[in-house]
Amino acid sequence: MNFNGIDFDTYFKNYPSEDGYFGKYGGCYISDELKKAMAEITEAYFTICKSAKFISELRRIRKDFQGRPTPISHLERLSSSLGNVQLYVKREDLNHTGAHKLNHCMGEALLAKYMGKKKVIAETGAGQHGVALATAAAYFGLQCDIYMGSVDIKKQAPNVARMKILGANVIEVTHGLATLKEAVDAAFEAYAREYKDAIYCIGSVLGPHPFPMMVRDFQSVVGIEAREQFVSMTGELPDAIVACVGGGSNAAGFFSGFLNDPVEIYGVEPLGRGEKLGDHAASLKYGTEGIMHGFNSIMLKDENGDPAPVYSVASGLDYPSSGPEHAFLRDVGRVKYDVVGDEQTIDAFFALSRLEGIIPAIESAHAVAYGVKLAQRMGKGSVLINLSGRGDKDMDFVIEKYGIR
Ligand SMILES: *Cc1c(COP(=O)(O)O)cnc(C)c1O
């Protein structure tokens, strides 16, 4: 399929380019020392990931350990409460550890093992990436160092406990604002010191090349499964698909299965409390081009051009940029990006729980809220939503802040 001059039949061969660009976005903007480390990972990825042994081991892990394929569920009661459009969800909440993040963490840790590394290093904000990586490290017998700001350590006590139980080292970062940005810097510094024995595992389709490509490829299992399952369930493709976008990993993997199909694709960013800078994290809607954390993309900037403070009710979505592939797909027009705020998200959180018996992660509830809006707009047809994770981690917070609706 050709779309605005881009040939989607050969898309995955051409995007990213050899040096990691999706159009003008992406690349590798880091120190020469770290560039060497990234080149080593890129080379290993292209060699190892083509080997039948790696592919069959990853497939076996997906099935026997992660519990894949995850099902698709038809949301019968929610759909009939809205009208004639049929809504479906891809159940990444049923992936082991309760979200899609394990899909790329198992891939990254398996790659680390094949490369002979002894340790995985990462940063975490809300702790979800840290928990997924600690799980993968335990499975493969790798050491695991997770850098986390002291403010986040206090806020995310259950995830800190999970990481420690899984055997990870949670390293407290106390300088600056002591949140995600400082944790990213500290983890990169550690990686520059330790890259001979360690591999850095980025938590989304972000960071320097090859991570936006590698994380997308490891997440593409979601899109491949979803397309096959939906066609076998209904005999046709969905009319539209929807996923939430923080860094963009669940969306990138899910979308990858449908880019070459006549399917409308929607990415949903968090509008938070509103349109003012600092009240949302909708980088693709309100941001401008810029470089941060080693890659060029669309980002939200403050008056000095630095990453702006961002907010969302979903801590997994509050990042001031999005993966370079999303910036590219936005410019091409293949994916439409739109926003949903906190209030509609919480309504969708309760609607899915009450009508379907599925408590979604607040991140995923953004996609559900948008699916509901889309159903009302479309009037007929089908919408497949990626339910990126389950809401157990969010229940106490929702009850405390919003009460029972
Ligand atoms: C981390 C997280 C997200 C956001 O990350 P992406 O890279 O944008 O997918 C979304 N949903 C859940 C459940 C998460 O844990």
Short mmCIF file of C-alpha atoms and ligand atoms in Angstrom, two decimals:
data_model
loop_
_atom_site.label_atom_id
_atom_site.label_comp_id
_atom_site.label_asym_id
_atom_site.label_seq_id
_atom_site.Cartn_x
_atom_site.Cartn_y
_atom_site.Cartn_z
CA MET A 1 0.00 0.00 0.00
CA ASN A 2 1.28 3.44 -0.95
CA PHE A 3 0.36 6.21 1.43
CA ASN A 4 1.39 9.83 0.82
CA GLY A 5 4.49 8.70 -1.07
CA ILE A 6 5.57 6.04 1.45
CA ASP A 7 5.52 2.42 0.25
CA PHE A 8 4.21 0.37 3.18
CA ASP A 9 4.84 -2.96 1.38
CA THR A 10 8.55 -2.45 2.03
CA TYR A 11 8.24 -0.21 5.10
CA PHE A 12 10.08 -2.46 7.58
CA LYS A 13 13.04 -2.86 5.20
CA ASN A 14 13.46 0.91 4.87
CA TYR A 15 12.43 2.31 8.25
CA PRO A 16 14.53 2.99 10.13
CA SER A 17 17.41 3.66 7.73
CA GLU A 18 20.77 2.03 8.43
CA ASP A 19 21.78 4.88 10.71
CA GLY A 20 18.50 4.78 12.60
CA TYR A 21 16.30 7.43 10.98
CA PHE A 22 12.58 7.48 10.37
CA GLY A 23 12.58 10.38 7.92
CA LYS A 24 14.34 13.14 9.89
CA TYR A 25 13.56 11.62 13.29
CA GLY A 26 15.62 9.18 15.37
CA GLY A 27 19.41 8.88 15.05
CA CYS A 28 22.01 8.46 17.77
CA TYR A 29 22.98 11.68 19.60
CA ILE A 30 25.30 10.48 22.39
CA SER A 31 28.98 10.52 23.36
CA ASP A 32 31.51 8.66 21.19
CA GLU A 33 32.06 6.15 23.99
CA LEU A 34 28.35 5.29 24.13
CA LYS A 35 28.14 5.26 20.33
CA LYS A 36 30.61 2.36 20.37
CA ALA A 37 28.37 0.50 22.82
CA MET A 38 25.27 1.16 20.66
CA ALA A 39 27.12 -0.03 17.54
CA GLU A 40 27.92 -3.28 19.35
CA ILE A 41 24.26 -3.78 20.25
CA THR A 42 23.13 -2.96 16.69
CA GLU A 43 25.52 -5.45 15.18
CA ALA A 44 24.57 -8.16 17.66
CA TYR A 45 20.88 -7.49 17.07
CA PHE A 46 21.14 -7.83 13.29
CA THR A 47 23.18 -11.03 13.57
CA ILE A 48 21.58 -12.83 16.50
CA CYS A 49 17.98 -11.92 15.72
CA LYS A 50 18.20 -13.63 12.34
CA SER A 51 19.34 -16.89 13.92
CA ALA A 52 16.78 -19.70 14.07
CA LYS A 53 17.95 -20.56 17.59
CA PHE A 54 17.23 -17.06 18.96
CA ILE A 55 13.88 -16.88 17.19
CA SER A 56 12.70 -20.27 18.42
CA GLU A 57 13.88 -19.59 21.97
CA LEU A 58 12.00 -16.27 22.04
CA ARG A 59 8.88 -17.97 20.65
CA ARG A 60 9.05 -20.65 23.32
CA ILE A 61 9.42 -18.00 26.06
CA ARG A 62 6.46 -16.05 24.69
CA LYS A 63 4.31 -19.16 24.95
CA ASP A 64 5.52 -21.02 28.05
CA PHE A 65 6.55 -18.14 30.30
CA GLN A 66 4.62 -15.06 29.18
CA GLY A 67 1.40 -16.91 28.39
CA ARG A 68 1.13 -15.70 24.79
CA PRO A 69 -0.80 -15.38 22.60
CA THR A 70 -2.96 -13.05 24.68
CA PRO A 71 -6.61 -13.18 23.56
CA ILE A 72 -8.86 -10.60 21.94
CA SER A 73 -12.13 -9.95 23.79
CA HIS A 74 -15.30 -8.55 22.26
CA LEU A 75 -16.72 -5.80 24.50
CA GLU A 76 -20.34 -6.74 24.02
CA ARG A 77 -21.96 -4.78 26.82
CA LEU A 78 -19.88 -1.62 26.35
CA SER A 79 -20.54 -1.74 22.57
CA SER A 80 -24.29 -2.10 22.95
CA SER A 81 -24.38 0.76 25.46
CA LEU A 82 -22.89 2.99 22.74
CA GLY A 83 -24.80 1.97 19.59
CA ASN A 84 -23.88 -0.15 16.58
CA VAL A 85 -20.07 -0.07 16.54
CA GLN A 86 -18.42 -3.22 17.89
CA LEU A 87 -15.47 -2.66 20.23
CA TYR A 88 -12.75 -5.25 20.83
CA VAL A 89 -9.65 -5.27 23.05
CA LYS A 90 -6.29 -7.00 22.63
CA ARG A 91 -5.58 -8.29 26.12
CA GLU A 92 -1.99 -7.30 26.98
CA ASP A 93 -3.26 -7.05 30.56
CA LEU A 94 -3.09 -10.88 30.49
CA ASN A 95 0.58 -10.94 29.48
CA HIS A 96 2.75 -12.09 32.45
CA THR A 97 3.39 -9.18 34.89
CA GLY A 98 0.20 -7.53 33.62
CA ALA A 99 1.36 -5.34 30.75
CA HIS A 100 3.05 -5.29 27.35
CA LYS A 101 6.44 -4.14 28.69
CA LEU A 102 7.61 -7.71 29.28
CA ASN A 103 7.48 -8.30 25.49
CA HIS A 104 10.54 -6.12 24.87
CA CYS A 105 12.25 -6.83 28.20
CA MET A 106 12.37 -10.59 27.44
CA GLY A 107 13.76 -9.81 23.98
CA GLU A 108 16.38 -7.40 25.33
CA ALA A 109 17.46 -9.78 28.12
CA LEU A 110 17.67 -12.74 25.72
CA LEU A 111 19.86 -10.60 23.47
CA ALA A 112 22.03 -9.73 26.52
CA LYS A 113 22.46 -13.43 27.22
CA TYR A 114 23.47 -14.21 23.63
CA MET A 115 25.95 -11.31 23.74
CA GLY A 116 27.54 -12.82 26.86
CA LYS A 117 26.57 -9.89 29.12
CA LYS A 118 26.17 -10.46 32.85
CA LYS A 119 24.04 -7.48 33.74
CA VAL A 120 21.10 -5.40 32.53
CA ILE A 121 20.84 -1.70 33.44
CA ALA A 122 17.82 0.58 33.20
CA GLU A 123 16.07 3.57 34.67
CA THR A 124 12.48 3.56 35.81
CA GLY A 125 9.98 6.29 36.68
CA ALA A 126 6.71 4.72 37.79
CA GLY A 127 8.51 1.41 38.24
CA GLN A 128 6.68 -0.57 35.53
CA HIS A 129 9.73 -0.91 33.30
CA GLY A 130 11.88 -1.77 36.31
CA VAL A 131 9.53 -4.58 37.34
CA ALA A 132 9.37 -6.02 33.80
CA LEU A 133 13.15 -5.92 33.42
CA ALA A 134 13.73 -7.38 36.91
CA THR A 135 11.40 -10.24 35.89
CA ALA A 136 13.38 -10.88 32.70
CA ALA A 137 16.70 -10.70 34.59
CA ALA A 138 15.50 -13.24 37.16
CA TYR A 139 14.37 -15.56 34.36
CA PHE A 140 17.76 -15.46 32.61
CA GLY A 141 19.93 -15.27 35.74
CA LEU A 142 21.30 -11.81 34.91
CA GLN A 143 22.19 -9.11 37.44
CA CYS A 144 19.85 -6.14 37.26
CA ASP A 145 20.59 -2.52 38.27
CA ILE A 146 17.57 -0.21 38.23
CA TYR A 147 18.16 3.53 38.69
CA MET A 148 15.27 5.38 40.26
CA GLY A 149 14.82 8.89 41.68
CA SER A 150 14.23 9.08 45.45
CA VAL A 151 10.94 10.92 44.88
CA ASP A 152 9.68 8.05 42.70
CA ILE A 153 10.98 5.44 45.15
CA LYS A 154 8.73 6.94 47.83
CA LYS A 155 5.72 7.22 45.50
CA GLN A 156 5.99 3.73 44.00
CA ALA A 157 6.63 1.55 47.05
CA PRO A 158 4.82 -1.60 45.74
CA ASN A 159 6.88 -1.63 42.52
CA VAL A 160 10.11 -1.05 44.47
CA ALA A 161 9.18 -4.05 46.66
CA ARG A 162 8.48 -6.15 43.53
CA MET A 163 11.85 -5.31 42.00
CA LYS A 164 13.67 -6.18 45.22
CA ILE A 165 11.80 -9.48 45.65
CA LEU A 166 12.79 -10.34 42.06
CA GLY A 167 16.42 -9.79 43.04
CA ALA A 168 17.10 -6.44 41.35
CA ASN A 169 19.35 -3.75 42.76
CA VAL A 170 17.30 -0.54 43.08
CA ILE A 171 19.81 2.33 43.03
CA GLU A 172 18.51 5.58 44.46
CA VAL A 173 19.25 8.79 42.54
CA THR A 174 19.14 11.78 44.87
CA HIS A 175 20.38 14.77 42.84
CA GLY A 176 18.30 17.43 41.02
CA LEU A 177 14.55 16.81 41.14
CA ALA A 178 15.30 13.14 41.89
CA THR A 179 12.77 11.84 39.33
CA LEU A 180 12.89 10.15 35.91
CA LYS A 181 15.21 12.58 34.10
CA GLU A 182 17.95 12.27 36.73
CA ALA A 183 17.48 8.49 36.77
CA VAL A 184 17.99 8.37 32.97
CA ASP A 185 21.22 10.38 33.27
CA ALA A 186 22.53 8.20 36.12
CA ALA A 187 21.72 4.98 34.25
CA PHE A 188 23.49 6.23 31.09
CA GLU A 189 26.57 7.19 33.15
CA ALA A 190 26.65 3.73 34.71
CA TYR A 191 26.28 2.14 31.29
CA ALA A 192 29.20 4.16 29.89
CA ARG A 193 31.34 2.73 32.72
CA GLU A 194 30.08 -0.85 32.51
CA TYR A 195 29.16 -1.56 28.90
CA LYS A 196 31.70 -4.34 28.48
CA ASP A 197 29.73 -6.52 30.92
CA ALA A 198 26.31 -4.90 30.78
CA ILE A 199 23.57 -3.89 28.38
CA TYR A 200 21.24 -0.91 28.74
CA CYS A 201 17.58 -1.81 28.30
CA ILE A 202 15.40 1.12 27.29
CA GLY A 203 11.76 0.94 28.37
CA SER A 204 10.06 2.19 25.21
CA VAL A 205 10.63 3.03 21.52
CA LEU A 206 12.94 5.84 22.65
CA GLY A 207 16.60 6.65 23.03
CA PRO A 208 19.42 6.31 20.51
CA HIS A 209 19.38 3.86 17.57
CA PRO A 210 18.95 0.83 17.67
CA PHE A 211 16.43 1.01 20.55
CA PRO A 212 13.41 2.55 18.78
CA MET A 213 13.70 -0.17 16.13
CA MET A 214 14.56 -3.04 18.47
CA VAL A 215 11.78 -2.32 20.97
CA ARG A 216 9.26 -1.97 18.12
CA ASP A 217 10.38 -5.28 16.65
CA PHE A 218 10.09 -7.05 20.01
CA GLN A 219 6.62 -5.52 20.51
CA SER A 220 5.46 -6.40 16.98
CA VAL A 221 4.25 -9.75 18.35
CA VAL A 222 1.22 -7.80 19.63
CA GLY A 223 0.26 -6.54 16.17
CA ILE A 224 0.99 -9.83 14.40
CA GLU A 225 -1.16 -11.80 16.86
CA ALA A 226 -3.93 -9.20 16.91
CA ARG A 227 -4.31 -9.10 13.12
CA GLU A 228 -4.49 -12.89 12.80
CA GLN A 229 -6.87 -13.26 15.73
CA PHE A 230 -9.21 -10.49 14.62
CA VAL A 231 -9.47 -11.86 11.08
CA SER A 232 -10.14 -15.37 12.36
CA MET A 233 -12.76 -14.10 14.85
CA THR A 234 -14.68 -11.83 12.47
CA GLY A 235 -13.56 -12.75 8.94
CA GLU A 236 -12.33 -9.22 8.25
CA LEU A 237 -9.99 -6.49 9.42
CA PRO A 238 -11.10 -3.94 12.01
CA ASP A 239 -12.14 -0.56 10.57
CA ALA A 240 -10.02 1.28 13.12
CA ILE A 241 -7.41 0.49 15.77
CA VAL A 242 -6.45 2.54 18.84
CA ALA A 243 -3.54 2.52 21.32
CA CYS A 244 -2.27 4.93 23.99
CA VAL A 245 1.09 6.63 23.42
CA GLY A 246 3.55 7.43 26.22
CA GLY A 247 6.97 6.68 24.78
CA GLY A 248 5.02 4.68 22.23
CA SER A 249 6.08 1.03 22.55
CA ASN A 250 2.70 -0.68 22.90
CA ALA A 251 1.36 1.49 20.07
CA ALA A 252 4.37 0.87 17.80
CA GLY A 253 4.13 -2.92 18.16
CA PHE A 254 0.35 -3.01 17.77
CA PHE A 255 0.29 -0.61 14.79
CA SER A 256 3.10 -2.47 13.00
CA GLY A 257 0.69 -5.34 12.22
CA PHE A 258 -1.76 -3.01 10.41
CA LEU A 259 0.34 -0.27 8.73
CA ASN A 260 -0.01 -1.90 5.31
CA ASP A 261 -3.77 -2.46 5.66
CA PRO A 262 -6.80 -0.30 4.88
CA VAL A 263 -7.31 0.34 8.60
CA GLU A 264 -7.58 3.75 10.30
CA ILE A 265 -4.94 4.02 13.04
CA TYR A 266 -5.20 6.28 16.09
CA GLY A 267 -2.57 7.04 18.75
CA VAL A 268 -3.90 8.61 21.95
CA GLU A 269 -1.84 11.01 24.06
CA PRO A 270 -2.72 12.22 27.57
CA LEU A 271 -4.31 15.68 27.75
CA GLY A 272 -4.15 15.50 31.56
CA ARG A 273 -5.78 18.59 33.13
CA GLY A 274 -5.75 20.67 29.93
CA GLU A 275 -3.87 22.38 27.11
CA LYS A 276 -1.49 24.52 29.19
CA LEU A 277 2.19 23.46 29.16
CA GLY A 278 2.78 21.47 32.34
CA ASP A 279 -0.82 20.19 32.49
CA HIS A 280 -0.48 17.46 29.84
CA ALA A 281 2.04 15.17 28.14
CA ALA A 282 0.74 15.39 24.55
CA SER A 283 4.08 15.88 22.80
CA LEU A 284 2.96 14.95 19.28
CA LYS A 285 0.05 17.39 19.46
CA TYR A 286 1.74 20.39 21.09
CA GLY A 287 5.50 19.74 20.80
CA THR A 288 8.22 20.82 18.39
CA GLU A 289 11.25 19.09 16.90
CA GLY A 290 14.20 18.64 19.24
CA ILE A 291 16.88 16.32 20.58
CA MET A 292 16.79 14.72 24.04
CA HIS A 293 17.90 11.42 25.61
CA GLY A 294 19.95 10.60 22.52
CA PHE A 295 17.37 10.94 19.71
CA ASN A 296 15.63 13.53 17.53
CA SER A 297 11.84 13.64 17.75
CA ILE A 298 8.93 15.88 18.66
CA MET A 299 9.17 17.10 22.24
CA LEU A 300 7.60 19.48 24.72
CA LYS A 301 10.08 22.22 25.62
CA ASP A 302 10.23 24.89 28.32
CA GLU A 303 11.31 28.49 27.58
CA ASN A 304 14.99 27.41 27.59
CA GLY A 305 14.42 24.63 25.08
CA ASP A 306 14.87 21.93 27.75
CA PRO A 307 12.36 19.07 28.26
CA ALA A 308 9.27 20.66 29.84
CA PRO A 309 7.55 19.38 32.97
CA VAL A 310 4.64 17.13 31.99
CA TYR A 311 1.60 15.72 33.74
CA SER A 312 -0.90 12.90 33.28
CA VAL A 313 -3.10 10.93 35.66
CA ALA A 314 -1.29 7.91 34.14
CA SER A 315 2.30 7.93 35.34
CA GLY A 316 3.31 5.60 32.47
CA LEU A 317 2.35 8.28 29.93
CA ASP A 318 4.07 11.35 31.39
CA TYR A 319 7.11 11.64 29.16
CA PRO A 320 7.91 14.92 27.32
CA SER A 321 8.53 13.25 23.95
CA SER A 322 7.49 10.22 21.89
CA GLY A 323 9.38 7.69 19.83
CA PRO A 324 10.81 8.95 16.50
CA GLU A 325 8.71 6.51 14.47
CA HIS A 326 5.53 8.10 15.84
CA ALA A 327 6.76 11.57 14.86
CA PHE A 328 7.39 10.19 11.37
CA LEU A 329 4.03 8.40 11.06
CA ARG A 330 2.33 11.59 12.22
CA ASP A 331 4.03 13.70 9.55
CA VAL A 332 3.23 11.10 6.86
CA GLY A 333 -0.38 11.06 8.04
CA ARG A 334 -0.55 7.25 8.28
CA VAL A 335 -1.40 7.43 12.00
CA LYS A 336 -3.64 10.13 13.48
CA TYR A 337 -2.70 11.31 16.96
CA ASP A 338 -5.31 12.77 19.25
CA VAL A 339 -5.76 13.42 22.97
CA VAL A 340 -7.94 12.34 25.89
CA GLY A 341 -7.92 14.03 29.31
CA ASP A 342 -7.96 12.66 32.87
CA GLU A 343 -11.73 12.90 33.41
CA GLN A 344 -12.80 10.92 30.33
CA THR A 345 -10.08 8.41 31.12
CA ILE A 346 -11.39 7.75 34.61
CA ASP A 347 -14.93 7.39 33.21
CA ALA A 348 -13.61 4.77 30.77
CA PHE A 349 -11.71 3.04 33.61
CA PHE A 350 -15.00 2.52 35.47
CA ALA A 351 -17.03 1.73 32.33
CA LEU A 352 -14.72 -1.12 31.30
CA SER A 353 -14.63 -2.44 34.86
CA ARG A 354 -18.41 -2.30 35.40
CA LEU A 355 -19.61 -3.42 31.96
CA GLU A 356 -16.93 -5.94 31.05
CA GLY A 357 -15.22 -7.13 34.23
CA ILE A 358 -11.84 -5.84 33.07
CA ILE A 359 -10.02 -3.30 35.25
CA PRO A 360 -7.62 -1.51 32.87
CA ALA A 361 -4.38 0.31 33.64
CA ILE A 362 -5.05 4.07 33.62
CA GLU A 363 -2.67 4.32 30.65
CA SER A 364 -4.79 1.83 28.69
CA ALA A 365 -8.02 3.53 29.81
CA HIS A 366 -6.94 6.49 27.63
CA ALA A 367 -7.20 4.21 24.57
CA VAL A 368 -10.56 2.84 25.76
CA ALA A 369 -11.91 6.39 26.25
CA TYR A 370 -10.85 7.29 22.73
CA GLY A 371 -12.35 4.07 21.34
CA VAL A 372 -15.66 5.08 22.92
CA LYS A 373 -15.50 8.54 21.30
CA LEU A 374 -14.58 7.00 17.96
CA ALA A 375 -17.49 4.53 18.17
CA GLN A 376 -19.90 7.41 18.69
CA ARG A 377 -18.39 9.28 15.74
CA MET A 378 -18.28 6.28 13.36
CA GLY A 379 -21.82 5.02 13.96
CA LYS A 380 -21.02 1.62 12.38
CA GLY A 381 -18.10 -0.79 11.99
CA SER A 382 -15.50 -2.19 14.36
CA VAL A 383 -12.72 -0.79 16.56
CA LEU A 384 -9.86 -2.83 18.04
CA ILE A 385 -8.20 -1.25 21.09
CA ASN A 386 -4.85 -2.32 22.54
CA LEU A 387 -5.39 -2.84 26.27
CA SER A 388 -1.74 -2.35 27.22
CA GLY A 389 -2.05 -3.38 30.89
CA ARG A 390 -4.18 -4.20 33.90
CA GLY A 391 -5.23 -1.75 36.58
CA ASP A 392 -4.26 -3.50 39.83
CA LYS A 393 -1.43 -1.00 40.29
CA ASP A 394 -3.90 1.92 39.99
CA MET A 395 -6.81 0.87 42.17
CA ASP A 396 -5.75 2.48 45.46
CA PHE A 397 -4.95 5.73 43.69
CA VAL A 398 -8.25 5.86 41.79
CA ILE A 399 -10.33 5.18 44.91
CA GLU A 400 -8.43 7.78 46.92
CA LYS A 401 -8.53 10.50 44.27
CA TYR A 402 -11.86 9.88 42.53
CA GLY A 403 -13.92 7.61 44.80
CA ILE A 404 -16.26 5.04 43.29
CA ARG A 405 -18.11 6.33 40.21
C1 LIG B 1 4.43 1.97 30.42
C2 LIG B 1 3.04 1.76 30.01
C3 LIG B 1 2.48 2.46 28.91
C4 LIG B 1 3.21 3.52 28.15
O1 LIG B 1 4.34 3.10 27.47
P1 LIG B 1 4.41 2.97 25.89
O2 LIG B 1 5.85 2.81 25.61
O3 LIG B 1 3.83 4.22 25.31
O4 LIG B 1 3.61 1.79 25.50
C5 LIG B 1 1.18 2.16 28.54
N1 LIG B 1 0.45 1.25 29.21
C6 LIG B 1 0.95 0.57 30.26
C7 LIG B 1 0.07 -0.41 30.95
C8 LIG B 1 2.26 0.80 30.71
O5 LIG B 1 2.74 0.13 31.75
#
